[in-house]
PDB file of C-alpha atoms in Angstrom:
ATOM      1  CA  MET A 766      69.452  17.562 -10.395  1.00 47.00           C
ATOM      2  CA  THR A 767      68.286  16.861  -6.295  1.00 52.00           C
ATOM      3  CA  TRP A 768      71.816  15.566  -5.187  1.00 52.00           C
ATOM      4  CA  LEU A 769      72.904  19.628  -6.540  1.00 53.00           C
ATOM      5  CA  ARG A 770      69.828  20.725  -3.886  1.00 55.00           C
ATOM      6  CA  ARG A 771      70.531  18.882  -1.258  1.00 60.00           C
ATOM      7  CA  GLU A 772      73.925  20.052  -0.433  1.00 67.00           C
ATOM      8  CA  PRO A 773      74.251  22.680  -3.102  1.00 68.00           C
ATOM      9  CA  GLU A 774      78.045  24.048  -2.319  1.00 76.00           C
ATOM     10  CA  VAL A 775      79.688  20.467  -1.999  1.00 79.00           C
ATOM     11  CA  ALA A 776      78.066  19.209  -5.381  1.00 76.00           C
ATOM     12  CA  MET A 777      78.926  22.770  -7.494  1.00 78.00           C
ATOM     13  CA  GLU A 778      82.555  22.261  -6.131  1.00 84.00           C
ATOM     14  CA  ALA A 779      82.502  18.716  -7.340  1.00 83.00           C
ATOM     15  CA  LEU A 780      80.508  20.005 -10.733  1.00 81.00           C
ATOM     16  CA  PHE A 781      83.197  22.692 -11.184  1.00 84.00           C
ATOM     17  CA  ARG A 782      85.914  20.587 -10.949  1.00 88.00           C
ATOM     18  CA  GLU A 783      84.800  18.273 -13.350  1.00 87.00           C
ATOM     19  CA  MET A 784      82.884  20.238 -16.055  1.00 86.00           C
ATOM     20  CA  TYR A 785      84.974  23.447 -16.044  1.00 89.00           C
ATOM     21  CA  PRO A 786      87.513  22.203 -17.806  1.00 90.00           C
ATOM     22  CA  LEU A 787      85.274  20.509 -20.344  1.00 88.00           C
ATOM     23  CA  LEU A 788      83.852  23.798 -21.144  1.00 88.00           C
ATOM     24  CA  CYS A 789      86.211  25.880 -21.228  1.00 88.00           C
ATOM     25  CA  GLN A 790      87.522  22.876 -24.210  1.00 88.00           C
ATOM     26  CA  ALA A 791      83.959  23.201 -25.620  1.00 84.00           C
ATOM     27  CA  VAL A 792      84.404  27.045 -26.143  1.00 84.00           C
ATOM     28  CA  TYR A 793      87.759  27.022 -27.212  1.00 83.00           C
ATOM     29  CA  LYS A 794      86.887  24.875 -30.435  1.00 82.00           C
ATOM     30  CA  VAL A 795      84.888  27.372 -31.641  1.00 78.00           C
ATOM     31  CA  LEU A 796      86.433  30.703 -29.990  1.00 79.00           C
ATOM     32  CA  PRO A 797      89.935  29.589 -29.743  1.00 82.00           C
ATOM     33  CA  GLN A 798      90.609  32.462 -27.691  1.00 83.00           C
ATOM     34  CA  THR A 799      91.636  31.291 -23.727  1.00 84.00           C
ATOM     35  CA  PRO A 800      90.125  34.504 -21.921  1.00 88.00           C
ATOM     36  CA  VAL A 801      86.859  34.394 -22.795  1.00 88.00           C
ATOM     37  CA  ALA A 802      86.541  30.746 -23.111  1.00 87.00           C
ATOM     38  CA  GLU A 803      87.743  30.543 -19.081  1.00 91.00           C
ATOM     39  CA  ASP A 804      85.076  33.768 -19.208  1.00 91.00           C
ATOM     40  CA  LEU A 805      81.560  31.590 -20.667  1.00 91.00           C
ATOM     41  CA  ALA A 806      82.543  28.153 -19.289  1.00 90.00           C
ATOM     42  CA  GLN A 807      82.269  29.628 -15.678  1.00 91.00           C
ATOM     43  CA  GLU A 808      79.124  32.408 -16.494  1.00 92.00           C
ATOM     44  CA  THR A 809      77.729  28.973 -17.492  1.00 88.00           C
ATOM     45  CA  LEU A 810      78.293  27.571 -14.559  1.00 87.00           C
ATOM     46  CA  LEU A 811      77.366  30.715 -12.280  1.00 87.00           C
ATOM     47  CA  GLU A 812      74.091  30.598 -13.926  1.00 87.00           C
ATOM     48  CA  LEU A 813      73.591  26.970 -13.528  1.00 83.00           C
ATOM     49  CA  TRP A 814      74.330  27.488  -9.545  1.00 80.00           C
ATOM     50  CA  ARG A 815      71.340  30.118  -9.739  1.00 84.00           C
ATOM     51  CA  ARG A 816      69.200  28.372 -11.704  1.00 81.00           C
ATOM     52  CA  ARG A 817      69.594  25.633  -9.973  1.00 76.00           C
ATOM     53  CA  ASP A 818      66.101  25.300  -7.930  1.00 75.00           C
ATOM     54  CA  GLN A 819      63.964  26.302 -11.518  1.00 76.00           C
ATOM     55  CA  LEU A 820      65.815  23.884 -13.881  1.00 71.00           C
ATOM     56  CA  ASP A 821      64.206  20.661 -14.638  1.00 71.00           C
ATOM     57  CA  ILE A 822      67.096  18.655 -16.678  1.00 70.00           C
ATOM     58  CA  ARG A 823      65.889  15.261 -17.774  1.00 67.00           C
ATOM     59  CA  LEU A 824      68.955  13.750 -19.900  1.00 66.00           C
ATOM     60  CA  SER A 825      72.174  14.523 -19.216  1.00 75.00           C
ATOM     61  CA  LEU A 826      73.264  17.529 -17.030  1.00 78.00           C
ATOM     62  CA  ARG A 827      76.971  17.211 -19.014  1.00 81.00           C
ATOM     63  CA  ALA A 828      75.105  17.540 -22.584  1.00 80.00           C
ATOM     64  CA  TYR A 829      72.482  20.673 -20.947  1.00 80.00           C
ATOM     65  CA  LEU A 830      76.025  22.647 -19.733  1.00 84.00           C
ATOM     66  CA  ARG A 831      77.613  21.672 -23.017  1.00 84.00           C
ATOM     67  CA  ARG A 832      74.754  23.151 -24.967  1.00 83.00           C
ATOM     68  CA  SER A 833      74.531  26.170 -23.035  1.00 84.00           C
ATOM     69  CA  VAL A 834      77.891  26.365 -22.590  1.00 86.00           C
ATOM     70  CA  LEU A 835      77.886  26.751 -26.570  1.00 83.00           C
ATOM     71  CA  ASN A 836      75.186  28.466 -27.032  1.00 83.00           C
ATOM     72  CA  LYS A 837      76.749  31.413 -24.672  1.00 85.00           C
ATOM     73  CA  THR A 838      79.705  31.312 -27.446  1.00 82.00           C
ATOM     74  CA  LEU A 839      77.316  31.672 -30.395  1.00 80.00           C
ATOM     75  CA  ASN A 840      75.747  34.815 -28.217  1.00 81.00           C
ATOM     76  CA  TYR A 841      78.851  36.388 -27.709  1.00 83.00           C
ATOM     77  CA  ILE A 842      80.430  35.699 -31.237  1.00 79.00           C
ATOM     78  CA  ARG A 843      77.543  37.691 -32.395  1.00 79.00           C
ATOM     79  CA  ASP A 844      77.417  40.112 -29.859  1.00 79.00           C
ATOM     80  CA  ASN A 845      80.796  41.265 -30.189  1.00 76.00           C
ATOM     81  CA  ARG A 846      80.765  40.894 -34.302  1.00 69.00           C
ATOM     82  CA  LEU A 847      83.339  37.823 -34.269  1.00 59.00           C
ATOM     83  CA  LEU A 848      82.211  37.176 -37.703  1.00 52.00           C
ATOM     84  CA  PRO A 849      84.883  36.826 -40.836  1.00 50.00           C
ATOM     85  CA  LYS A 850      85.637  40.514 -42.548  1.00 45.00           C
ATOM     86  CA  GLU A 851      84.496  38.658 -45.778  1.00 47.00           C
ATOM     87  CA  ASP A 852      80.803  37.839 -44.413  1.00 47.00           C
ATOM     88  CA  ALA A 853      80.673  41.503 -42.462  1.00 44.00           C
ATOM     89  CA  GLY A 854      79.254  42.525 -45.692  1.00 45.00           C
ATOM     90  CA  LYS A 855      76.480  40.356 -45.731  1.00 48.00           C
ATOM     91  CA  ASP A 856      75.280  42.546 -42.826  1.00 47.00           C
ATOM     92  CA  LEU A 857      74.765  45.759 -45.237  1.00 45.00           C
ATOM     93  CA  GLU A 858      73.375  43.497 -48.357  1.00 48.00           C
ATOM     94  CA  ALA A 859      71.026  41.123 -47.161  1.00 49.00           C
ATOM     95  CA  PRO A 860      69.216  41.698 -43.745  1.00 52.00           C
ATOM     96  CA  GLN A 861      66.244  40.006 -44.285  1.00 53.00           C
ATOM     97  CA  ALA A 862      67.892  37.227 -45.686  1.00 52.00           C
ATOM     98  CA  ASP A 863      69.712  36.940 -42.230  1.00 57.00           C
ATOM     99  CA  ALA A 864      66.981  37.253 -40.343  1.00 58.00           C
ATOM    100  CA  LEU A 865      64.900  34.457 -42.406  1.00 57.00           C
ATOM    101  CA  GLN A 866      67.747  32.334 -42.350  1.00 61.00           C
ATOM    102  CA  GLN A 867      67.915  32.828 -38.457  1.00 60.00           C
ATOM    103  CA  MET A 868      64.015  32.040 -38.053  1.00 59.00           C
ATOM    104  CA  ALA A 869      64.678  28.945 -40.504  1.00 58.00           C
ATOM    105  CA  ALA A 870      67.746  27.489 -38.457  1.00 59.00           C
ATOM    106  CA  SER A 871      66.039  28.246 -35.038  1.00 61.00           C
ATOM    107  CA  GLU A 872      62.667  26.776 -36.130  1.00 69.00           C
ATOM    108  CA  LEU A 873      64.694  23.362 -37.134  1.00 66.00           C
ATOM    109  CA  GLY A 874      66.567  23.272 -34.377  1.00 68.00           C
ATOM    110  CA  GLU A 875      62.837  23.438 -32.270  1.00 73.00           C
ATOM    111  CA  LYS A 876      61.956  20.333 -34.810  1.00 76.00           C
ATOM    112  CA  ILE A 877      65.180  18.538 -34.429  1.00 77.00           C
ATOM    113  CA  ASP A 878      64.068  18.824 -30.078  1.00 76.00           C
ATOM    114  CA  GLN A 879      60.814  17.575 -30.821  1.00 81.00           C
ATOM    115  CA  ALA A 880      61.917  14.386 -33.050  1.00 83.00           C
ATOM    116  CA  VAL A 881      64.509  13.729 -30.370  1.00 83.00           C
ATOM    117  CA  ASP A 882      61.894  13.886 -28.042  1.00 83.00           C
ATOM    118  CA  ASN A 883      59.755  11.647 -29.542  1.00 87.00           C
ATOM    119  CA  LEU A 884      62.558   8.504 -29.648  1.00 88.00           C
ATOM    120  CA  PRO A 885      61.483   5.892 -27.805  1.00 90.00           C
ATOM    121  CA  PRO A 886      63.409   6.024 -23.989  1.00 86.00           C
ATOM    122  CA  ARG A 887      66.144   3.061 -24.794  1.00 88.00           C
ATOM    123  CA  CYS A 888      66.364   4.877 -28.410  1.00 89.00           C
ATOM    124  CA  ARG A 889      66.240   8.464 -27.031  1.00 86.00           C
ATOM    125  CA  MET A 890      68.824   7.487 -24.740  1.00 86.00           C
ATOM    126  CA  VAL A 891      71.546   5.995 -27.085  1.00 89.00           C
ATOM    127  CA  PHE A 892      71.472   8.745 -29.624  1.00 87.00           C
ATOM    128  CA  VAL A 893      71.611  11.422 -26.661  1.00 82.00           C
ATOM    129  CA  LEU A 894      75.087   9.899 -25.188  1.00 84.00           C
ATOM    130  CA  SER A 895      76.644   9.820 -28.429  1.00 86.00           C
ATOM    131  CA  ARG A 896      75.674  12.908 -30.508  1.00 81.00           C
ATOM    132  CA  PHE A 897      75.415  15.031 -27.628  1.00 76.00           C
ATOM    133  CA  GLU A 898      77.622  13.902 -24.527  1.00 76.00           C
ATOM    134  CA  GLU A 899      79.849  12.451 -27.499  1.00 80.00           C
ATOM    135  CA  LEU A 900      80.430   8.864 -25.981  1.00 84.00           C
ATOM    136  CA  SER A 901      81.589   5.778 -28.523  1.00 90.00           C
ATOM    137  CA  ASN A 902      79.373   2.976 -28.323  1.00 93.00           C
ATOM    138  CA  ALA A 903      81.899   0.651 -26.263  1.00 93.00           C
ATOM    139  CA  GLU A 904      81.271   4.125 -23.621  1.00 90.00           C
ATOM    140  CA  ILE A 905      77.451   4.149 -24.206  1.00 90.00           C
ATOM    141  CA  ALA A 906      77.237   0.328 -23.776  1.00 92.00           C
ATOM    142  CA  GLY A 907      79.354   0.190 -20.437  1.00 91.00           C
ATOM    143  CA  LYS A 908      77.004   3.154 -19.373  1.00 86.00           C
ATOM    144  CA  LEU A 909      73.881   1.518 -19.732  1.00 87.00           C
ATOM    145  CA  GLY A 910      74.997  -1.938 -19.529  1.00 91.00           C
ATOM    146  CA  ILE A 911      74.242  -3.002 -22.893  1.00 92.00           C
ATOM    147  CA  SER A 912      76.215  -4.580 -25.584  1.00 94.00           C
ATOM    148  CA  VAL A 913      77.763  -2.475 -28.270  1.00 94.00           C
ATOM    149  CA  LYS A 914      75.607  -4.194 -31.045  1.00 96.00           C
ATOM    150  CA  THR A 915      72.616  -3.299 -28.796  1.00 95.00           C
ATOM    151  CA  VAL A 916      73.975   0.342 -29.358  1.00 94.00           C
ATOM    152  CA  GLU A 917      74.430  -0.126 -32.811  1.00 95.00           C
ATOM    153  CA  ASN A 918      71.230  -1.508 -33.506  1.00 96.00           C
ATOM    154  CA  GLN A 919      69.686   1.593 -31.347  1.00 94.00           C
ATOM    155  CA  MET A 920      71.443   4.290 -33.254  1.00 93.00           C
ATOM    156  CA  THR A 921      70.349   3.010 -36.611  1.00 95.00           C
ATOM    157  CA  LYS A 922      67.071   3.198 -35.447  1.00 95.00           C
ATOM    158  CA  ALA A 923      67.280   6.679 -33.999  1.00 90.00           C
ATOM    159  CA  LEU A 924      69.017   7.997 -37.286  1.00 90.00           C
ATOM    160  CA  LYS A 925      65.881   5.927 -39.480  1.00 92.00           C
ATOM    161  CA  GLN A 926      63.412   7.672 -37.536  1.00 90.00           C
ATOM    162  CA  LEU A 927      65.019  10.988 -37.240  1.00 85.00           C
ATOM    163  CA  LYS A 928      65.844  11.358 -41.067  1.00 88.00           C
ATOM    164  CA  GLU A 929      61.667   9.922 -41.305  1.00 88.00           C
ATOM    165  CA  THR A 930      60.576  12.342 -39.156  1.00 85.00           C
ATOM    166  CA  LEU A 931      62.774  15.339 -40.577  1.00 79.00           C
ATOM    167  CA  GLY A 932      63.192  14.197 -43.736  1.00 80.00           C
ATOM    168  CA  PRO A 933      60.866  17.489 -45.138  1.00 76.00           C
ATOM    169  CA  TYR A 934      62.668  19.837 -43.345  1.00 68.00           C
ATOM    170  CA  LEU A 935      66.202  18.801 -44.710  1.00 65.00           C
ATOM    171  CA  ARG A 936      65.444  19.248 -48.822  1.00 59.00           C
TER     172      ARG A 936
END
């Protein structure tokens, strides 16, 4: 993130050109409304700009932005009650169950984040590039300068360790 602090206007313009279409596409997959997708992508990049001095992004800016825009999308859907009509009655029937589900999902998300953080560094990097940035094994191998077989082995190791760590929470 230091490059964003050194020449912020130039860096932000380049980042906007590269990431804006990808963020719009990520939103559009979840919520196929072009103006909303564009607004949420723009808000995400604007928030990055405003908070650039406070942010400490350790792994991947692309993954961070993708997660941020998807969170904004889910918040937008929730705040604007864009749930399917058959789900609308669920709020009236069981608000406590909904709150418990949200709490469980939040706890599970925290456990997943912790489990990923506890992976060995190379294993974690391969996992993040594969699952969060959605790169192919060949792309990961090229980016990290390792063989495709090493990527496969690291993914197997990561998935095994995550399954062991998260197993009790997924039953």
